[in-house]
Short mmCIF file of C-alpha atoms and ligand atoms in Angstrom, two decimals:
data_model
loop_
_atom_site.label_atom_id
_atom_site.label_comp_id
_atom_site.label_asym_id
_atom_site.label_seq_id
_atom_site.Cartn_x
_atom_site.Cartn_y
_atom_site.Cartn_z
CA MET Q 1 85.05 101.77 127.49
CA ALA Q 2 87.35 104.61 128.45
CA ARG Q 3 87.45 108.26 127.46
CA ILE Q 4 90.74 109.06 125.75
CA LEU Q 5 92.28 112.35 124.65
CA GLY Q 6 94.96 112.11 121.95
CA ILE Q 7 97.23 115.11 121.53
CA GLY Q 8 99.26 115.45 118.33
CA ASN Q 9 98.86 115.67 114.57
CA ALA Q 10 96.36 114.81 111.91
CA THR Q 11 97.65 114.95 108.36
CA LEU Q 12 96.51 114.58 104.80
CA ASP Q 13 98.38 111.59 103.35
CA ILE Q 14 98.90 111.42 99.59
CA ILE Q 15 99.96 107.84 99.01
CA ASN Q 16 101.41 106.63 95.72
CA THR Q 17 101.87 102.88 95.38
CA VAL Q 18 104.85 102.04 93.18
CA ASP Q 19 106.61 98.97 91.81
CA GLY Q 20 109.76 99.38 93.97
CA PHE Q 21 111.21 102.68 95.13
CA PRO Q 22 112.41 104.94 92.32
CA ALA Q 23 116.11 105.80 92.17
CA GLU Q 24 117.05 109.44 92.61
CA ASP Q 25 116.52 111.62 89.51
CA THR Q 26 114.27 109.07 87.78
CA GLU Q 27 110.56 108.97 86.96
CA VAL Q 28 108.07 106.24 87.71
CA ARG Q 29 104.35 105.90 87.22
CA ALA Q 30 102.32 105.04 90.33
CA LEU Q 31 100.30 101.83 90.25
CA ALA Q 32 97.63 103.43 92.44
CA GLN Q 33 96.98 106.60 94.45
CA ARG Q 34 95.06 107.15 97.65
CA ILE Q 35 94.44 110.40 99.53
CA CYS Q 36 93.37 109.99 103.12
CA ARG Q 37 93.66 111.07 106.73
CA GLY Q 38 96.89 110.31 108.55
CA GLY Q 39 98.94 111.52 111.50
CA ASN Q 40 100.18 109.48 114.42
CA ALA Q 41 97.77 110.72 117.07
CA ALA Q 42 94.80 110.70 114.68
CA ASN Q 43 95.55 107.16 113.47
CA THR Q 44 95.96 105.86 117.02
CA LEU Q 45 92.63 107.42 118.03
CA VAL Q 46 90.82 105.91 115.04
CA VAL Q 47 92.01 102.45 116.08
CA LEU Q 48 91.15 103.09 119.75
CA SER Q 49 87.69 104.14 118.65
CA GLN Q 50 87.30 100.84 116.77
CA LEU Q 51 88.32 99.13 119.99
CA GLY Q 52 85.27 100.68 121.66
CA HIS Q 53 86.71 103.75 123.39
CA SER Q 54 85.36 107.28 123.33
CA CYS Q 55 88.08 109.31 121.64
CA GLU Q 56 88.81 113.00 121.23
CA TRP Q 57 91.60 114.62 119.29
CA LEU Q 58 93.43 117.77 120.30
CA GLY Q 59 95.55 119.28 117.56
CA VAL Q 60 95.65 122.28 115.27
CA LEU Q 61 93.26 122.81 112.37
CA ALA Q 62 93.00 125.54 109.75
CA ASP Q 63 89.92 126.76 107.94
CA GLU Q 64 90.63 125.07 104.61
CA PRO Q 65 89.27 122.12 102.58
CA ASP Q 66 91.87 119.49 103.52
CA ALA Q 67 91.33 120.16 107.22
CA LYS Q 68 87.55 119.86 106.73
CA ARG Q 69 88.05 116.59 104.92
CA VAL Q 70 90.13 115.20 107.79
CA VAL Q 71 87.65 116.38 110.44
CA GLU Q 72 84.88 114.63 108.51
CA ASP Q 73 86.95 111.46 108.28
CA LEU Q 74 87.64 111.51 112.02
CA ARG Q 75 83.98 112.10 112.76
CA LYS Q 76 83.04 109.10 110.61
CA ASN Q 77 85.58 107.06 112.55
CA GLY Q 78 84.07 108.08 115.88
CA VAL Q 79 86.76 110.59 116.89
CA SER Q 80 85.62 114.03 118.03
CA CYS Q 81 87.65 117.11 117.10
CA SER Q 82 85.90 119.44 119.51
CA PRO Q 83 88.99 120.07 121.70
CA CYS Q 84 90.96 121.31 118.65
CA CYS Q 85 92.54 124.69 118.23
CA TYR Q 86 92.01 126.69 114.98
CA SER Q 87 94.82 128.59 113.31
CA ALA Q 88 94.02 131.62 111.16
CA ALA Q 89 96.91 130.80 108.80
CA GLY Q 90 98.49 127.74 107.25
CA LYS Q 91 97.07 124.44 106.08
CA LEU Q 92 96.82 120.93 107.40
CA PRO Q 93 100.17 119.07 107.37
CA VAL Q 94 100.58 117.01 104.19
CA SER Q 95 102.60 113.79 103.96
CA TYR Q 96 103.66 112.52 100.56
CA VAL Q 97 103.99 108.77 100.97
CA THR Q 98 105.62 106.36 98.53
CA LEU Q 99 104.42 102.84 99.21
CA ASN Q 100 106.40 99.95 97.74
CA ALA Q 101 103.97 97.31 96.43
CA ARG Q 102 106.74 94.72 96.54
CA ASN Q 103 106.97 94.61 100.33
CA GLY Q 104 104.55 97.19 101.81
CA SER Q 105 107.34 99.49 103.07
CA ARG Q 106 106.92 103.25 102.88
CA SER Q 107 108.99 106.44 102.60
CA ILE Q 108 107.50 109.78 103.54
CA VAL Q 109 108.18 113.42 102.66
CA HIS Q 110 106.44 115.80 105.08
CA TYR Q 111 105.29 119.32 104.32
CA ARG Q 112 104.46 121.35 107.43
CA ASP Q 113 102.97 124.83 107.35
CA LEU Q 114 100.78 125.02 110.46
CA PRO Q 115 101.70 126.32 113.89
CA GLU Q 116 102.16 123.59 116.48
CA LEU Q 117 99.71 123.18 119.33
CA ASP Q 118 100.61 125.43 122.24
CA ALA Q 119 100.36 124.77 125.94
CA GLU Q 120 98.16 127.83 126.39
CA HIS Q 121 95.29 126.19 124.48
CA PHE Q 122 95.85 122.94 126.34
CA SER Q 123 95.75 124.72 129.69
CA GLN Q 124 92.15 125.78 129.04
CA LEU Q 125 90.89 122.28 128.47
CA ASP Q 126 89.06 120.50 131.27
CA LEU Q 127 90.87 117.19 131.69
CA THR Q 128 88.70 115.74 134.45
CA PRO Q 129 86.42 113.70 132.12
CA PHE Q 130 89.35 111.77 130.62
CA ASP Q 131 90.70 108.39 131.73
CA TRP Q 132 93.82 108.46 129.58
CA LEU Q 133 95.91 111.07 127.77
CA HIS Q 134 98.06 109.98 124.85
CA PHE Q 135 100.69 112.47 123.65
CA GLU Q 136 102.61 112.43 120.39
CA GLY Q 137 106.17 113.49 121.22
CA ARG Q 138 106.62 116.75 119.27
CA ASN Q 139 107.24 120.45 119.91
CA ILE Q 140 109.14 119.69 123.10
CA PRO Q 141 109.00 123.08 124.90
CA GLU Q 142 105.19 123.20 124.66
CA LEU Q 143 104.87 119.50 125.42
CA ALA Q 144 106.91 120.06 128.60
CA ARG Q 145 104.42 122.66 129.79
CA MET Q 146 101.45 120.44 128.95
CA LEU Q 147 102.90 117.45 130.79
CA ALA Q 148 103.82 119.59 133.79
CA ARG Q 149 100.23 120.79 133.99
CA VAL Q 150 98.89 117.24 133.87
CA ARG Q 151 101.18 116.07 136.63
CA LYS Q 152 100.42 119.07 138.84
CA GLU Q 153 96.64 119.09 138.43
CA HIS Q 154 95.94 115.40 137.72
CA PRO Q 155 98.71 113.35 139.31
CA ALA Q 156 96.77 110.09 138.93
CA MET Q 157 95.93 110.57 135.23
CA MET Q 158 97.24 107.79 132.95
CA VAL Q 159 99.65 109.32 130.44
CA SER Q 160 101.28 107.62 127.46
CA LEU Q 161 103.92 109.32 125.35
CA GLU Q 162 104.94 108.28 121.86
CA VAL Q 163 108.68 108.60 121.24
CA GLU Q 164 109.22 108.31 117.52
CA LYS Q 165 112.37 110.26 116.83
CA PRO Q 166 115.03 112.06 118.86
CA ARG Q 167 114.33 115.70 119.63
CA ARG Q 168 116.32 118.16 121.72
CA GLY Q 169 115.30 117.99 125.39
CA PHE Q 170 112.89 115.11 124.79
CA ASP Q 171 114.29 112.65 127.30
CA ALA Q 172 113.81 115.10 130.18
CA LEU Q 173 110.06 114.62 129.63
CA PHE Q 174 110.07 110.83 129.81
CA PRO Q 175 109.54 110.62 133.60
CA PHE Q 176 106.21 112.49 133.22
CA ALA Q 177 104.67 109.50 131.42
CA ASP Q 178 103.32 106.26 132.85
CA LEU Q 179 103.95 104.50 129.57
CA LEU Q 180 106.58 105.29 126.93
CA LEU Q 181 106.00 103.93 123.44
CA PHE Q 182 109.34 103.95 121.65
CA ALA Q 183 109.76 103.47 117.90
CA ARG Q 184 112.66 101.51 116.46
CA ALA Q 185 113.90 104.70 114.75
CA TYR Q 186 114.42 106.28 118.17
CA ALA Q 187 116.38 103.28 119.50
CA HIS Q 188 118.48 103.25 116.33
CA ALA Q 189 119.26 106.94 116.73
CA GLN Q 190 120.51 106.18 120.25
CA GLY Q 191 122.90 103.60 118.77
CA TYR Q 192 120.93 100.44 119.59
CA GLY Q 193 120.43 97.67 117.05
CA ASP Q 194 118.38 95.61 119.46
CA ALA Q 195 115.15 96.48 121.29
CA ARG Q 196 115.94 94.50 124.41
CA GLN Q 197 119.28 96.20 124.98
CA PHE Q 198 117.69 99.55 124.32
CA LEU Q 199 114.96 98.91 126.90
CA ASP Q 200 117.46 97.58 129.47
CA ALA Q 201 119.46 100.79 129.16
CA ALA Q 202 116.35 103.00 129.24
CA ALA Q 203 115.04 101.18 132.33
CA GLN Q 204 118.18 102.22 134.25
CA ARG Q 205 117.12 105.84 133.89
CA LEU Q 206 113.36 105.28 134.08
CA PRO Q 207 112.69 102.76 136.82
CA ASN Q 208 109.12 103.94 137.43
CA THR Q 209 107.84 103.88 133.87
CA ASP Q 210 106.55 101.08 131.66
CA LEU Q 211 108.57 100.94 128.46
CA VAL Q 212 107.59 99.47 125.12
CA CYS Q 213 109.55 99.29 121.90
CA ALA Q 214 108.11 98.15 118.56
CA TRP Q 215 110.55 96.64 116.11
CA GLY Q 216 108.76 96.26 112.76
CA GLU Q 217 108.59 92.73 111.39
CA ALA Q 218 110.68 91.47 114.34
CA GLY Q 219 107.75 92.16 116.71
CA ALA Q 220 107.85 94.15 119.95
CA TRP Q 221 109.36 94.23 123.43
CA ALA Q 222 108.12 95.59 126.75
CA ARG Q 223 109.93 96.27 129.99
CA SER Q 224 107.57 96.68 132.92
CA ARG Q 225 108.29 98.98 135.82
CA ALA Q 226 108.41 95.80 137.90
CA GLY Q 227 111.63 94.97 136.03
CA ALA Q 228 110.45 92.12 133.77
CA THR Q 229 111.03 92.01 130.00
CA TYR Q 230 108.51 90.58 127.53
CA MET Q 231 108.61 89.95 123.81
CA ALA Q 232 106.02 89.09 121.17
CA PRO Q 233 106.88 88.15 117.59
CA ALA Q 234 105.13 89.99 114.78
CA TRP Q 235 101.77 88.61 113.73
CA LEU Q 236 102.26 87.91 110.05
CA PRO Q 237 99.43 88.64 107.63
CA ALA Q 238 99.07 86.50 104.50
CA ARG Q 239 100.81 89.34 102.71
CA VAL Q 240 102.16 92.69 103.77
CA VAL Q 241 100.48 95.40 101.71
CA ASP Q 242 100.71 98.60 103.75
CA THR Q 243 102.89 99.28 106.77
CA LEU Q 244 101.97 102.98 106.99
CA GLY Q 245 100.66 103.55 110.52
CA ALA Q 246 101.67 100.11 111.84
CA GLY Q 247 103.29 101.83 114.83
CA ASP Q 248 100.21 104.00 115.47
CA THR Q 249 98.04 100.88 115.43
CA PHE Q 250 100.43 99.03 117.70
CA ASN Q 251 100.32 101.91 120.19
CA ALA Q 252 96.51 101.81 120.18
CA GLY Q 253 96.65 98.08 120.91
CA ILE Q 254 98.96 98.60 123.89
CA ILE Q 255 96.89 101.48 125.32
CA ASP Q 256 93.66 99.51 124.94
CA ALA Q 257 95.10 96.36 126.48
CA ARG Q 258 96.61 98.15 129.46
CA MET Q 259 93.40 100.08 130.01
CA ARG Q 260 91.55 96.78 130.10
CA GLY Q 261 93.97 95.48 132.73
CA LEU Q 262 95.67 92.86 130.51
CA ASP Q 263 99.15 91.79 131.56
CA TRP Q 264 102.22 92.61 129.46
CA GLU Q 265 102.32 89.33 127.62
CA GLN Q 266 98.69 89.73 126.61
CA ALA Q 267 99.12 93.41 125.78
CA LEU Q 268 101.99 92.69 123.39
CA GLY Q 269 99.96 89.87 121.84
CA VAL Q 270 96.97 92.15 121.24
CA ALA Q 271 99.10 94.99 119.85
CA THR Q 272 101.19 92.83 117.51
CA GLU Q 273 98.07 91.10 116.20
CA LEU Q 274 96.31 94.39 115.58
CA SER Q 275 99.31 95.99 113.88
CA GLY Q 276 100.05 92.81 111.89
CA ARG Q 277 96.46 92.86 110.62
CA LYS Q 278 96.93 96.50 109.70
CA CYS Q 279 100.01 95.60 107.61
CA GLY Q 280 97.92 93.02 105.77
CA GLN Q 281 95.36 95.58 104.58
CA VAL Q 282 95.26 99.06 103.15
CA GLY Q 283 94.41 101.72 105.74
CA PHE Q 284 92.76 101.23 109.12
CA GLU Q 285 89.15 100.32 108.36
CA HIS Q 286 87.57 97.31 110.07
CA LEU Q 287 90.75 96.08 111.71
CA LEU Q 288 88.80 93.94 114.10
CA ASP Q 289 86.87 91.96 111.50
CA ASN Q 290 87.61 88.27 112.14
CA SER Q 291 90.19 89.14 114.76
CA MET Q 292 90.55 88.06 118.37
CA PRO Q 293 91.64 91.23 120.12
CA SER Q 294 90.68 90.20 123.61
CA GLY Q 295 93.38 87.67 124.41
CA ALA Q 296 97.06 87.13 123.93
CA GLY Q 297 96.98 87.42 120.15
CA GLY Q 298 95.74 84.92 117.64
CA ALA Q 299 97.37 82.41 115.36
CA PRO Q 300 98.61 83.78 112.06
CA PRO Q 301 96.23 83.17 109.19
CA GLU Q 302 97.01 80.26 106.92
CA SER Q 303 99.33 81.45 104.23
CA GLY Q 304 97.71 81.95 100.87
CA ARG Q 305 94.14 82.72 100.05
CA THR Q 306 92.69 80.21 97.69
CA ALA Q 307 88.99 80.90 98.39
CA ARG Q 308 87.24 82.04 95.22
CA ALA Q 309 85.46 85.36 95.28
CA PRO Q 310 83.01 85.89 92.44
CA GLY Q 311 84.46 87.03 89.12
CA SER Q 312 87.78 86.56 87.39
CA VAL Q 313 90.23 88.52 85.25
CA LEU Q 314 92.24 87.54 82.22
CA LEU Q 315 95.97 87.62 82.93
CA CYS Q 316 97.35 86.40 79.60
CA SER Q 317 97.17 83.49 77.18
CA LEU Q 318 99.02 80.20 77.54
CA ASP Q 319 100.87 81.08 74.32
CA ASP Q 320 102.29 84.20 75.97
CA LEU Q 321 104.39 81.99 78.23
CA ASP Q 322 107.41 79.85 77.34
CA ASP Q 323 107.20 76.23 78.41
CA PRO Q 324 108.53 76.20 81.05
CA GLY Q 325 108.21 79.92 81.63
CA ALA Q 326 106.87 82.57 83.99
CA ARG Q 327 105.49 86.08 84.01
CA GLY Q 328 104.87 88.72 86.68
CA PHE Q 329 101.79 90.96 87.15
CA TYR Q 330 100.45 93.54 89.52
CA ILE Q 331 96.87 93.15 90.64
CA GLU Q 332 94.65 95.21 92.90
CA ASP Q 333 91.95 93.82 95.16
CA ALA Q 334 90.16 95.13 98.25
CA SER Q 335 93.33 94.83 100.31
CA GLY Q 336 95.51 96.80 97.90
CA VAL Q 337 98.05 96.27 95.16
CA ALA Q 338 100.02 93.02 95.10
CA ALA Q 339 102.75 91.53 92.95
CA ILE Q 340 101.98 88.03 91.62
CA PHE Q 341 103.40 85.68 89.02
CA VAL Q 342 102.31 82.67 87.03
CA VAL Q 343 104.40 79.70 85.91
CA ARG Q 344 103.63 77.46 82.94
CA ARG Q 345 104.68 73.81 82.78
CA GLY Q 346 103.15 72.00 79.82
CA ASP Q 347 99.43 72.80 79.79
CA ASN Q 348 99.38 73.53 83.51
CA VAL Q 349 99.70 76.96 85.03
CA PHE Q 350 100.38 77.80 88.68
CA GLY Q 351 100.15 81.21 90.32
CA TYR Q 352 101.66 82.66 93.50
CA LEU Q 353 102.15 85.93 95.31
CA ASN Q 354 105.52 87.34 94.37
CA GLN Q 355 106.79 87.32 97.94
CA CYS Q 356 109.46 85.03 99.34
CA PRO Q 357 108.38 83.56 102.72
CA HIS Q 358 111.91 84.21 103.99
CA MET Q 359 112.04 88.02 103.99
CA GLY Q 360 108.97 89.06 102.02
CA VAL Q 361 111.05 90.25 99.06
CA SER Q 362 110.00 89.74 95.46
CA LEU Q 363 111.58 86.71 93.83
CA GLU Q 364 112.72 87.65 90.34
CA TRP Q 365 116.15 89.07 89.50
CA THR Q 366 115.05 90.61 86.23
CA PRO Q 367 111.49 90.96 84.83
CA ASP Q 368 109.71 87.58 84.53
CA GLN Q 369 112.80 85.54 85.60
CA PHE Q 370 111.23 83.43 88.34
CA LEU Q 371 112.70 80.02 87.45
CA ASN Q 372 116.10 78.43 88.00
CA ILE Q 373 118.38 77.88 85.01
CA ASP Q 374 116.88 74.55 83.92
CA GLY Q 375 113.31 75.72 84.54
CA THR Q 376 112.51 73.00 87.08
CA LEU Q 377 112.04 75.13 90.22
CA ILE Q 378 110.95 78.64 91.19
CA GLN Q 379 113.91 80.53 92.60
CA CYS Q 380 114.30 83.55 94.85
CA SER Q 381 117.09 85.77 93.58
CA THR Q 382 117.89 87.27 97.01
CA HIS Q 383 119.03 84.23 99.03
CA GLY Q 384 118.54 81.43 96.52
CA ALA Q 385 115.50 79.68 98.07
CA GLN Q 386 113.96 77.17 95.64
CA PHE Q 387 110.28 76.20 95.43
CA ARG Q 388 108.39 73.41 93.64
CA ILE Q 389 106.45 74.74 90.68
CA ASP Q 390 103.24 72.83 91.34
CA ASP Q 391 102.66 73.71 95.01
CA GLY Q 392 105.17 76.46 95.86
CA TYR Q 393 106.75 74.33 98.61
CA CYS Q 394 110.29 75.43 99.50
CA VAL Q 395 112.69 72.51 99.03
CA TYR Q 396 115.93 74.42 99.53
CA GLY Q 397 117.08 77.61 101.23
CA PRO Q 398 116.41 79.72 104.33
CA CYS Q 399 112.63 79.13 104.23
CA SER Q 400 112.76 75.35 103.65
CA GLY Q 401 109.45 73.77 104.63
CA GLN Q 402 107.46 76.96 104.05
CA ALA Q 403 105.55 77.72 100.86
CA LEU Q 404 104.69 80.51 98.48
CA ALA Q 405 101.11 81.80 98.83
CA PRO Q 406 99.06 80.21 96.03
CA LEU Q 407 96.48 81.99 93.87
CA ALA Q 408 93.17 80.71 92.48
CA LEU Q 409 93.95 80.36 88.74
CA SER Q 410 92.22 78.53 85.96
CA VAL Q 411 93.06 77.89 82.32
CA ASP Q 412 89.98 78.38 80.17
CA GLY Q 413 90.80 77.30 76.61
CA ALA Q 414 94.11 79.13 76.32
CA GLU Q 415 93.12 81.96 78.69
CA ILE Q 416 94.82 82.13 82.05
CA ARG Q 417 92.34 83.66 84.50
CA LEU Q 418 92.72 84.76 88.09
CA HIS Q 419 89.62 84.44 90.27
CA GLY Q 420 88.32 87.07 92.67
CA ALA Q 421 87.23 90.70 92.67
CA ILE Q 422 90.50 91.79 91.13
CA ARG Q 423 91.83 94.31 88.65
CA VAL Q 424 95.09 93.79 86.78
CA VAL Q 425 97.15 96.95 87.23
CA ASP Q 426 100.20 96.00 85.22
CA GLY Q 427 101.53 93.15 83.09
CA ALA Q 428 98.37 91.86 81.37
CA SER Q 429 98.52 91.09 77.66
P1 ADP F 1 106.35 102.23 112.67
O1 ADP F 1 105.08 102.25 111.88
O2 ADP F 1 106.35 103.27 113.76
O3 ADP F 1 107.60 102.22 111.85
P2 ADP F 1 106.96 99.44 113.32
O4 ADP F 1 107.44 99.24 111.91
O5 ADP F 1 107.94 99.19 114.42
O6 ADP F 1 106.30 100.88 113.53
O7 ADP F 1 105.71 98.49 113.52
C1 ADP F 1 104.93 98.46 114.69
C2 ADP F 1 104.41 97.05 114.88
O8 ADP F 1 103.67 96.68 113.72
C3 ADP F 1 105.50 96.01 115.02
O9 ADP F 1 105.88 95.83 116.38
C4 ADP F 1 104.82 94.76 114.46
O10 ADP F 1 104.05 94.11 115.48
C5 ADP F 1 103.89 95.32 113.40
N1 ADP F 1 104.52 95.24 112.07
C6 ADP F 1 105.30 96.17 111.45
N2 ADP F 1 105.72 95.72 110.26
C7 ADP F 1 105.21 94.47 110.12
C8 ADP F 1 105.26 93.48 109.09
N3 ADP F 1 105.98 93.67 107.98
N4 ADP F 1 104.61 92.32 109.30
C9 ADP F 1 103.87 92.12 110.42
N5 ADP F 1 103.78 93.00 111.42
C10 ADP F 1 104.44 94.17 111.28
C1 FRU F 2 101.96 107.09 109.93
C2 FRU F 2 101.77 108.56 109.84
C3 FRU F 2 101.14 108.98 108.53
C4 FRU F 2 101.58 110.41 108.45
C5 FRU F 2 102.95 110.40 109.10
C6 FRU F 2 103.16 111.57 110.01
O1 FRU F 2 102.57 106.76 111.14
O2 FRU F 2 101.03 109.07 110.93
O3 FRU F 2 99.74 108.80 108.50
O4 FRU F 2 101.67 110.87 107.19
O5 FRU F 2 103.05 109.21 109.84
O6 FRU F 2 104.43 111.52 110.58
#
């Protein structure tokens, strides 16, 4: 176990889950809403704490209810806020997040009304007890002073720096860090469409720094200071429900693995598994349940979850469906909101997650249109993949040989029921 100080933001996240992003100047009703702690540094620390480290957060707090709520949340997650600085004015940063239930992607509007952390406060903190400092890359002039202090007073301290977006003067600070954790958005802003090329170019300027670049569902790359490049594919959850904070989780995985002395291949494996698991669930709780975080990543779970949890919900009646015919629903279970659909053929009904194995998109081109023209196969409207109705197996298209994730359905009299601790959010009769 190491003692880690994370320097950056904690936020209040107001997360609305919607059925696809709304177009500009339109209204939609959210399928679900969640209000919780967020912020890159805070999220990373929460995951590091789950990984067994002793974590402290240094950021700015105000004396107001949202800040108290976040402090309480961090405390419950094993992260101490005692190094924090209090501002007399302002309120905790708020992020308004729109989460697309169809594919787990998110868009964020930030509202910021709190002074940034200043180097003066940081200069008063005793850093000797810490094994690792992790900085969020923000407020560059103050960050420059903080990093300069660390290097002057603690030259051997391990320092990681998150580089999420371009900021004026940011790259001059890169050589202060032992480990740079780049986000895809940063590489894109530098004109790179490929993580490997981005890291090759960055390594020319930063020969003494370890460089990592996460690339969403494509996985992640690392370039060690020894000059070798490594890559790990994304670890795919059974379904992607929430990508908010995937990068923060990935960064925690890398920091933990490197602190434990794992090599780069193993570190990428651990971090992609951890962040993949995060994408498969809502929020950050219990990420390690059933996981194997100590090695080079685990095998993806089998697609589909057919195990029956107690209970069932009524979706609709057999008579509500044409024969052949299909209908889409939104359900909510412990791992969040998901799009599903059922298909009727004769007296049989089959149910699947509404997610094409090819790119994770939803299948239908217009509400409830899941079948091909003659009603013999399920069809994805994006790239034309076709699936057998009775087992979801892909017989044609870019995901041939893969299958839709099946659901545990039963037909009781004429009632079509879905098994599990589930609530139907939208679409039920
Ligand atoms: P950010 O949250 O900063 O946008 P990324 O989207 O690059 O970060 O994700 C960080 C890591 O999380 C990726 O390298 C990958 O391992 C994992 N990840 C992100 N999106 C997915 C996804 N859809 N499926 C599985 N893993 C994902
Ligand atoms: C996720 C996150 C959210 C927060 C936002 C801040 O990475 O930290 O929790 O709202 O990003 O930029």
